PDB file of C-alpha atoms in Angstrom:
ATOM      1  CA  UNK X 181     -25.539   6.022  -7.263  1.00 49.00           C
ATOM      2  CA  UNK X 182     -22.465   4.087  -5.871  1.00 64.00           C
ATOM      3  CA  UNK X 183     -20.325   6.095  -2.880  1.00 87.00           C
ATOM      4  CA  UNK X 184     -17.375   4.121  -2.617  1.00 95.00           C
ATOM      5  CA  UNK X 185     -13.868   4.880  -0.480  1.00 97.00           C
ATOM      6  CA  UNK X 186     -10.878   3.579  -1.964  1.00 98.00           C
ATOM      7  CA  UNK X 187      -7.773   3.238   0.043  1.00 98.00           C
ATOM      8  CA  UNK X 188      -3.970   2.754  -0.762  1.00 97.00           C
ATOM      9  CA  UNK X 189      -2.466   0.155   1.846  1.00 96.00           C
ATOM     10  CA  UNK X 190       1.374   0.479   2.954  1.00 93.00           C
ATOM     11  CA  UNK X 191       1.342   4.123   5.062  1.00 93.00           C
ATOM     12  CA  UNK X 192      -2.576   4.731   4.477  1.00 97.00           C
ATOM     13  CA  UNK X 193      -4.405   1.983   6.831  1.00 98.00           C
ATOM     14  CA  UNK X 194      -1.048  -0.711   7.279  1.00 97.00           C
ATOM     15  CA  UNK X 195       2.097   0.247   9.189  1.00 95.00           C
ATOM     16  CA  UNK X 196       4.700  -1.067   6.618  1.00 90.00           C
ATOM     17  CA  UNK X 197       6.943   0.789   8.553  1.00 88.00           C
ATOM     18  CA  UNK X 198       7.150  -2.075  11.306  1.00 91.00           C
ATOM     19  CA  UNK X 199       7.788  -4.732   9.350  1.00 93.00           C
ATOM     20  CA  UNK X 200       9.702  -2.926   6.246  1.00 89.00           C
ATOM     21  CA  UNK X 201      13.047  -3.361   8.047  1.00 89.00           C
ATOM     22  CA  UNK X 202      12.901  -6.272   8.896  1.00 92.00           C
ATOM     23  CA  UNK X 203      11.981  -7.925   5.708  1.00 94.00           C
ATOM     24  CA  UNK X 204      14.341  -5.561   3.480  1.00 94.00           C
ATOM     25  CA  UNK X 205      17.485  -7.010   5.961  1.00 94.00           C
ATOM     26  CA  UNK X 206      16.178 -10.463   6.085  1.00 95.00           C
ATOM     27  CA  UNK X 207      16.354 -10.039   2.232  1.00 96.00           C
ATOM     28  CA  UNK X 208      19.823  -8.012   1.914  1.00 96.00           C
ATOM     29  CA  UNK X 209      21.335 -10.917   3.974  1.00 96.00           C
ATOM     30  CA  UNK X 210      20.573 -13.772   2.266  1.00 96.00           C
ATOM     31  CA  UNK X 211      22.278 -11.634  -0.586  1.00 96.00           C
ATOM     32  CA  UNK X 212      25.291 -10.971   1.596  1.00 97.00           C
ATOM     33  CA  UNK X 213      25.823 -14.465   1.938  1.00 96.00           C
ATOM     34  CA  UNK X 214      25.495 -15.067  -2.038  1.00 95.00           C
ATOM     35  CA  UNK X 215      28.153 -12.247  -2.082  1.00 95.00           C
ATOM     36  CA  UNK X 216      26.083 -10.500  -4.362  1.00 95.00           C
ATOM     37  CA  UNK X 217      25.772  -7.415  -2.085  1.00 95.00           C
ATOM     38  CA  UNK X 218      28.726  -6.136   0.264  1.00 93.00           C
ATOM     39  CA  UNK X 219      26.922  -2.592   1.923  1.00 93.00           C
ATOM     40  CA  UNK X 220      24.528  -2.122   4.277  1.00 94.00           C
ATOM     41  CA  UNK X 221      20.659  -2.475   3.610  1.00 94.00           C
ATOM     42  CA  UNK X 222      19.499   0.286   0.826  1.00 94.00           C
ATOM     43  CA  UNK X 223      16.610   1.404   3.488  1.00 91.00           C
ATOM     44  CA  UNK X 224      16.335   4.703   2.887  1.00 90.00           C
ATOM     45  CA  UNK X 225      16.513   4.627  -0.934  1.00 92.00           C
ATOM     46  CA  UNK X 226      13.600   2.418  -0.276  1.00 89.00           C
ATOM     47  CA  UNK X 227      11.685   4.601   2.251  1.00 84.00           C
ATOM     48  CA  UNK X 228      11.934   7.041  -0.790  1.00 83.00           C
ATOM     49  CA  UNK X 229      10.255   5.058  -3.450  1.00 83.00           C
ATOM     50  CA  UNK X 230       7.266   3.885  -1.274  1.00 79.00           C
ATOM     51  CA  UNK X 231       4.461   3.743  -3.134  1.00 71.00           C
ATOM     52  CA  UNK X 232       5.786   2.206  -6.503  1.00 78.00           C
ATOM     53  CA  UNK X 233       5.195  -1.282  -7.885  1.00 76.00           C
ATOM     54  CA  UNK X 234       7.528  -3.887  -6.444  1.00 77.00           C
ATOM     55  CA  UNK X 235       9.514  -4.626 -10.041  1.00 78.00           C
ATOM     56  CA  UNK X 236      10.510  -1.115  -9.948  1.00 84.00           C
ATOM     57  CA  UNK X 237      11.705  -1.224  -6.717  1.00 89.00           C
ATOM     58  CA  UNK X 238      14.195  -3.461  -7.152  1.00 93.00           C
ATOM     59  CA  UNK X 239      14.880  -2.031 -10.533  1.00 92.00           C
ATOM     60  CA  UNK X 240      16.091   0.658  -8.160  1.00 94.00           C
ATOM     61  CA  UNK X 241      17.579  -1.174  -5.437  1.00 95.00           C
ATOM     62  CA  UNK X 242      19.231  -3.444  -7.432  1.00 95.00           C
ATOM     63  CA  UNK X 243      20.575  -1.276 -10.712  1.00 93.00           C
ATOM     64  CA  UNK X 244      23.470  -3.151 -11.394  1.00 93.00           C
ATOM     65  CA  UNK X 245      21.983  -6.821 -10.867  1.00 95.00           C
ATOM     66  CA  UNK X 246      20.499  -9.470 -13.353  1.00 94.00           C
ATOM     67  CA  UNK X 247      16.768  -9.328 -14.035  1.00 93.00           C
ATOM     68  CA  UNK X 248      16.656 -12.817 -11.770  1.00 95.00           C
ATOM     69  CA  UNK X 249      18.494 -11.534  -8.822  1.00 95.00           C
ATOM     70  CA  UNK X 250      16.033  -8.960  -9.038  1.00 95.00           C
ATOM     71  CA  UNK X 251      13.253 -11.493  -9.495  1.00 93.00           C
ATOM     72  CA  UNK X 252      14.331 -13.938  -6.794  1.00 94.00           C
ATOM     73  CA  UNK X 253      15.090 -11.134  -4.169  1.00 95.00           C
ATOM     74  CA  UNK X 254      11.281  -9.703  -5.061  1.00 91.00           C
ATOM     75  CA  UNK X 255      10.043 -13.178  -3.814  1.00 92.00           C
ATOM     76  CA  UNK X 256      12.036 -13.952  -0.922  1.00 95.00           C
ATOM     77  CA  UNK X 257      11.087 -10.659   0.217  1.00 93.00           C
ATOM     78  CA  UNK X 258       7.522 -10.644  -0.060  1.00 92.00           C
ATOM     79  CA  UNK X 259       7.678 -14.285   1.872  1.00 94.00           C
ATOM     80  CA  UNK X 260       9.247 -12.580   4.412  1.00 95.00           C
ATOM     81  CA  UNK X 261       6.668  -9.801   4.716  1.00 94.00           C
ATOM     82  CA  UNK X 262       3.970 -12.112   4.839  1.00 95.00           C
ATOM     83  CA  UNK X 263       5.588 -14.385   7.465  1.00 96.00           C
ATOM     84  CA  UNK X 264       6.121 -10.895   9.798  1.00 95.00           C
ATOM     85  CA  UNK X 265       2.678 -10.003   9.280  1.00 96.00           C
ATOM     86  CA  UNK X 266       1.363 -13.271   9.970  1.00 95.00           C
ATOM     87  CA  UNK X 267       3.344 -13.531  12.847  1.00 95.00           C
ATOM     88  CA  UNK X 268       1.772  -9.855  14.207  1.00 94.00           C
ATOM     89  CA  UNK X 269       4.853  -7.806  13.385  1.00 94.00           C
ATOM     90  CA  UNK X 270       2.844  -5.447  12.040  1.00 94.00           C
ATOM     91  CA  UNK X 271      -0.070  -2.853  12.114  1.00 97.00           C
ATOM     92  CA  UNK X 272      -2.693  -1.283  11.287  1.00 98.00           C
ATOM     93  CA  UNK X 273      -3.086   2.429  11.672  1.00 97.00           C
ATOM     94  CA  UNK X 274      -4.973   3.951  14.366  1.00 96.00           C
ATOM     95  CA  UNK X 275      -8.767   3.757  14.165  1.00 97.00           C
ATOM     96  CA  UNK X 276      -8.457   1.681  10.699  1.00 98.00           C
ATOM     97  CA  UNK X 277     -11.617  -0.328  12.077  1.00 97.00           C
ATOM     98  CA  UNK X 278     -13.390   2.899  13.691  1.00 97.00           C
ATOM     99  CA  UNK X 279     -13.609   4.652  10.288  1.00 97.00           C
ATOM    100  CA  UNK X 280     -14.399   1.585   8.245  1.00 97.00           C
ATOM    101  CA  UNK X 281     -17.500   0.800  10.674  1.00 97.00           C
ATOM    102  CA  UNK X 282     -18.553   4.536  10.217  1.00 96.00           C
ATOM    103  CA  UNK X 283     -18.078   4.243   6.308  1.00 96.00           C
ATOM    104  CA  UNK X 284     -20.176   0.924   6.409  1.00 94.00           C
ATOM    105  CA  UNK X 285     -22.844   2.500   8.627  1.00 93.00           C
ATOM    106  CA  UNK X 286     -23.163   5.629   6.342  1.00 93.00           C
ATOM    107  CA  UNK X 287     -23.385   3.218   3.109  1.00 92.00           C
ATOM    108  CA  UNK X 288     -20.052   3.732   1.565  1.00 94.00           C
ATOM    109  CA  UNK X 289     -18.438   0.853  -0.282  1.00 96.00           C
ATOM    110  CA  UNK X 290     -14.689   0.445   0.967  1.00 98.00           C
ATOM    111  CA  UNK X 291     -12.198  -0.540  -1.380  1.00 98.00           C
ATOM    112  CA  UNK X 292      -8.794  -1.386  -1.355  1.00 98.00           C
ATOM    113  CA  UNK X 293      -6.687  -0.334  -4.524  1.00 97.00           C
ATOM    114  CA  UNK X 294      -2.772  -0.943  -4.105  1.00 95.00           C
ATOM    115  CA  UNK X 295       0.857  -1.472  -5.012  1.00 90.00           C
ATOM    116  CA  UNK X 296       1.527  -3.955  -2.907  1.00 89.00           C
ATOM    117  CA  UNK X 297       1.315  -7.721  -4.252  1.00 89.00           C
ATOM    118  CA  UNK X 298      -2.147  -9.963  -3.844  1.00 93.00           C
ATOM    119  CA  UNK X 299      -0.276 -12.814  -1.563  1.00 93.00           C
ATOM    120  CA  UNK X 300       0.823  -9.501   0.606  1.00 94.00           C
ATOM    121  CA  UNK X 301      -2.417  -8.132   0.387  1.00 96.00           C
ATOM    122  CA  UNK X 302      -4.562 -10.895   1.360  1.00 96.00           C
ATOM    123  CA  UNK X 303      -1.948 -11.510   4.181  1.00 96.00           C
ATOM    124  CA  UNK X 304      -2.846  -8.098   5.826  1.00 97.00           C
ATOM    125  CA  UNK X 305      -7.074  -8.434   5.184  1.00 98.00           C
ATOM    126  CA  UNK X 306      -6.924 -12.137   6.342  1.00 97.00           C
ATOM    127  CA  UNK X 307      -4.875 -11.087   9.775  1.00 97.00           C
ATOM    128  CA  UNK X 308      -6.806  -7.984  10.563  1.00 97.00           C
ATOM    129  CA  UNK X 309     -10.140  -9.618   8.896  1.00 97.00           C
ATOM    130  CA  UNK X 310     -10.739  -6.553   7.214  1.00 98.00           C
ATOM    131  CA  UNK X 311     -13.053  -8.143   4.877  1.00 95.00           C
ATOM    132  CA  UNK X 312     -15.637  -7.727   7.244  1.00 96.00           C
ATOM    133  CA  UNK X 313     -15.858  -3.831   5.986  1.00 97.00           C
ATOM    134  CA  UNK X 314     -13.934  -4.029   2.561  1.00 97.00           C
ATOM    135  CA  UNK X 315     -15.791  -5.348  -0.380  1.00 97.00           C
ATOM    136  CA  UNK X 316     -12.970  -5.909  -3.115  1.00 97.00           C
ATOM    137  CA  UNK X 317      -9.077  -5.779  -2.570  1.00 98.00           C
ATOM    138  CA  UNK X 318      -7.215  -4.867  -5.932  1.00 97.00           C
ATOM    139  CA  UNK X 319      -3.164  -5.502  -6.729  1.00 96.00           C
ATOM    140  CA  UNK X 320      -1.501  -3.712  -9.275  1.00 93.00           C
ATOM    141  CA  UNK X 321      -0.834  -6.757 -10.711  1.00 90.00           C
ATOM    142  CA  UNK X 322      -4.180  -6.841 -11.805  1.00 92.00           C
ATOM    143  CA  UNK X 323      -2.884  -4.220 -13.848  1.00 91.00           C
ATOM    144  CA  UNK X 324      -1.095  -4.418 -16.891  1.00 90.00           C
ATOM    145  CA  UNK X 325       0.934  -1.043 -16.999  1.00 90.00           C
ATOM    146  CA  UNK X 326       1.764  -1.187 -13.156  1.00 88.00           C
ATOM    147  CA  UNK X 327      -0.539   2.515 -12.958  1.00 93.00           C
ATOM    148  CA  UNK X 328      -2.285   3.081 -10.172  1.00 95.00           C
ATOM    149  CA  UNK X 329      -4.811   5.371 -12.261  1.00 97.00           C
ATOM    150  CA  UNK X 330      -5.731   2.137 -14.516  1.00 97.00           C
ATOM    151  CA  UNK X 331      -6.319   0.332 -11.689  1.00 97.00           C
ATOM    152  CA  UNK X 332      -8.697   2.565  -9.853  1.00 97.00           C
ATOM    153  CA  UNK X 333     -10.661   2.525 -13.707  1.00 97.00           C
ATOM    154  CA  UNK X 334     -10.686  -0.889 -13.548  1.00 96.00           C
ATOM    155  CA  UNK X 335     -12.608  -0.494  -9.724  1.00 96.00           C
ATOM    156  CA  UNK X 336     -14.626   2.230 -11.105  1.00 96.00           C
ATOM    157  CA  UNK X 337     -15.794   0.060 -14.207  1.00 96.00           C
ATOM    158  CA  UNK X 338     -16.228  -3.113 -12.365  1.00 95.00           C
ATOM    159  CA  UNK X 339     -18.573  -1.396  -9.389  1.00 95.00           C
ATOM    160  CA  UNK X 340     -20.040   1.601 -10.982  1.00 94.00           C
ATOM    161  CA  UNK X 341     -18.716   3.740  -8.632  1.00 94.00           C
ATOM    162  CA  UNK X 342     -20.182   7.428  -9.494  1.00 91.00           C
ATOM    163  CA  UNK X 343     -18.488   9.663  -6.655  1.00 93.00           C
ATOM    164  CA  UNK X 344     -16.689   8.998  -3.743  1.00 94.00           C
ATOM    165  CA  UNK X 345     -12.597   9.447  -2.838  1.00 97.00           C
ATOM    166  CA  UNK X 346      -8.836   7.739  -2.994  1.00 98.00           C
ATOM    167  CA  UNK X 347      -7.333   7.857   0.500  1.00 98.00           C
ATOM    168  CA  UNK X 348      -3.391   7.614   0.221  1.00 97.00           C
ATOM    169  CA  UNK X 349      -0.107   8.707   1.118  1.00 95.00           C
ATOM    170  CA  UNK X 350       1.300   8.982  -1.871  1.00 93.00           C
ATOM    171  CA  UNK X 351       1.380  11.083  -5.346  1.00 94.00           C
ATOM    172  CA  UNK X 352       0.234   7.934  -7.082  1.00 93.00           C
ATOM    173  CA  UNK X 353      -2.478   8.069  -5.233  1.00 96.00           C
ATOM    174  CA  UNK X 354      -3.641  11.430  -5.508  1.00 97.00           C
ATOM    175  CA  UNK X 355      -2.911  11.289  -9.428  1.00 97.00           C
ATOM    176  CA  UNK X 356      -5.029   8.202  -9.789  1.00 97.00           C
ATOM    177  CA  UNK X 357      -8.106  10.150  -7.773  1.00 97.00           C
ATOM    178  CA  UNK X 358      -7.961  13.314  -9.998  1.00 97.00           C
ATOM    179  CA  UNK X 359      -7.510  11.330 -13.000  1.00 97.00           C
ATOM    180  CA  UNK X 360     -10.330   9.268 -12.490  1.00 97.00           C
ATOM    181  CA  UNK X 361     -12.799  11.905 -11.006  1.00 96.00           C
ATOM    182  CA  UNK X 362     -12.730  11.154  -7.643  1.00 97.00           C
ATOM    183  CA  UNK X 363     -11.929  13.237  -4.206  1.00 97.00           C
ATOM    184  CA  UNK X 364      -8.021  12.966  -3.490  1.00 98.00           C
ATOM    185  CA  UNK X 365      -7.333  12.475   0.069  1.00 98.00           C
ATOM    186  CA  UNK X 366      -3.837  12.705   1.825  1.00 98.00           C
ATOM    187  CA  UNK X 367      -2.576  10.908   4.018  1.00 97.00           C
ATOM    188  CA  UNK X 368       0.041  13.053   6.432  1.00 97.00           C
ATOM    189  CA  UNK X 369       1.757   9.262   7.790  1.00 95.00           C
ATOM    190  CA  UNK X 370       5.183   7.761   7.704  1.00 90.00           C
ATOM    191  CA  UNK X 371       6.136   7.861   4.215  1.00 87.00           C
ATOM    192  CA  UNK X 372       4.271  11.305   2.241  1.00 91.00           C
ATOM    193  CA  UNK X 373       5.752  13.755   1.152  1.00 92.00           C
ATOM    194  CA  UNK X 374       4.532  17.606   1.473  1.00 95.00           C
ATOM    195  CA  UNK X 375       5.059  18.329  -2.149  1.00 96.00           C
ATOM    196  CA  UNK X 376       3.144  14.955  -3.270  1.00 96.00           C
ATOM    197  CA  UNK X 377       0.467  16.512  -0.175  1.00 97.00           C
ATOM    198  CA  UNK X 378       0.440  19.668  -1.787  1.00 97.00           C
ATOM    199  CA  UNK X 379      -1.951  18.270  -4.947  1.00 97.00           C
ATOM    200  CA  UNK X 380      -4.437  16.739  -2.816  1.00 98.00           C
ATOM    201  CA  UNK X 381      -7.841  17.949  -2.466  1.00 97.00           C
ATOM    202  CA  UNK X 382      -7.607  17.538   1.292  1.00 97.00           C
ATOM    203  CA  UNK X 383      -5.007  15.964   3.929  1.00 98.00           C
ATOM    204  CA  UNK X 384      -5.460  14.219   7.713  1.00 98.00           C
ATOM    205  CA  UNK X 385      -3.050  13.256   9.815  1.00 97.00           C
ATOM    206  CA  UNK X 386      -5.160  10.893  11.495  1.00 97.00           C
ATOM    207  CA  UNK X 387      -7.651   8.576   9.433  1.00 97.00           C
ATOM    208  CA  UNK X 388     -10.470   9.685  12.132  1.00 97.00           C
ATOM    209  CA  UNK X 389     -10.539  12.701  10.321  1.00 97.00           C
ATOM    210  CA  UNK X 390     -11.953  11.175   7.765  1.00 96.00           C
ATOM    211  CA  UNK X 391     -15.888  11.034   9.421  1.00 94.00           C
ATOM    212  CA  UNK X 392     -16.120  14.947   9.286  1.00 93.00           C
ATOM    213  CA  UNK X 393     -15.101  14.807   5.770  1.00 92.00           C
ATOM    214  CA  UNK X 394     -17.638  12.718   5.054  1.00 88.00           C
ATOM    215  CA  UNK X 395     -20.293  13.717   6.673  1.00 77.00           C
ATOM    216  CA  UNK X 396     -20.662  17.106   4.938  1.00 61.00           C
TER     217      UNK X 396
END
């Protein structure tokens, strides 16, 4: 029987938050100065939307502006998230390498299962070596439909994972857990929601939590 522990990444074990900003106005200004966008930096609107596959985000940020504006403001700003994170801008929650030890010790396979792009991804394991404790880091673009319930299947399939939990922030998250079977765990961090909370199975606001939980 495979235990396994799969988390969401931006506002679940990485502090988007500190580098978000940055990379959003880095990207906003270079479109300033292609006079394609004249307001300030849409940060909230995209505060609001965490959790959702990059495309759609600028789908969102971006309503009124060619599908390769969109395209070519996606990359420039995941370059720009990578180059903050590789440059320490950013973090990792508090006790991210605690729990993951504890998991490890207590034979749980760790998993990462997120919205967030692979070049991103690998950007955060590779600076906070995290594949020291995680055993397979899934992108939704591994995916298809862009839905965070396929790819948490596709983990499931690929490991023969039997029980075990999602740990995220987000309803995505939570609706990928319960729709595959698994525990849904909230995370109460920078971006979630109560109502999104409300449908979880359980919620921490502090990933240490997570060693009485499971324990039992």
């Amino acid at each position: 029987m495979t235990h396994a522990i799969i988390f969401d990444m931006d506002g679940t074990l990485f502090q988007t938050d500190k580098i978000l900003e940055l990379s959003l106005n880095d990207t906003f200004d270079l479109l300033r100065s292609r006079n394609e966008w004249d307001t300030d930096t849409p940060i909230n609107t995209y505060r609001d939307i965490m959790g959702v596959p990059l495309p759609k985000v600028w789908e969102t940020l971006l309503p009124s502006h060619s599908k390769e504006v969109r395209e070519q403001s996606n990359q420039f700003f995941l370059e720009r998230l990578v180059e903050n994170i590789r440059e320490g801008e950013g973090a990792l929650y508090p006790n991210v390498k605690k729990v993951f030890t504890f998991l490890k010790e207590n034979n749980y396979s760790i998993y990462i299962a997120s919205n967030g792009l692979t070049e991103y991804l690998t950007a955060i394991v590779s600076y906070y070596q995290l594949d020291h404790w995680i055993t397979e880091t899934f992108s939704i673009q591994q995916i298809q439909s862009l839905n965070k319930s396929d790819l948490i299947e596709t983990i499931i399939q690929k490991h023969g994972i039997t029980k075990g939990a999602v740990v995220g922030d987000r309803i995505s998250d939570i609706n990928a857990a319960k729709e595959n079977g698994l525990t849904a765990i909230g995370c109460n961090f920078d971006f979630a929601r109560s109502d999104e909370l409300s449908q979880a199975d359980q919620v921490i606001d502090d990933l240490k939590e997570l060693k009485a939980i499971f324990l039992n």
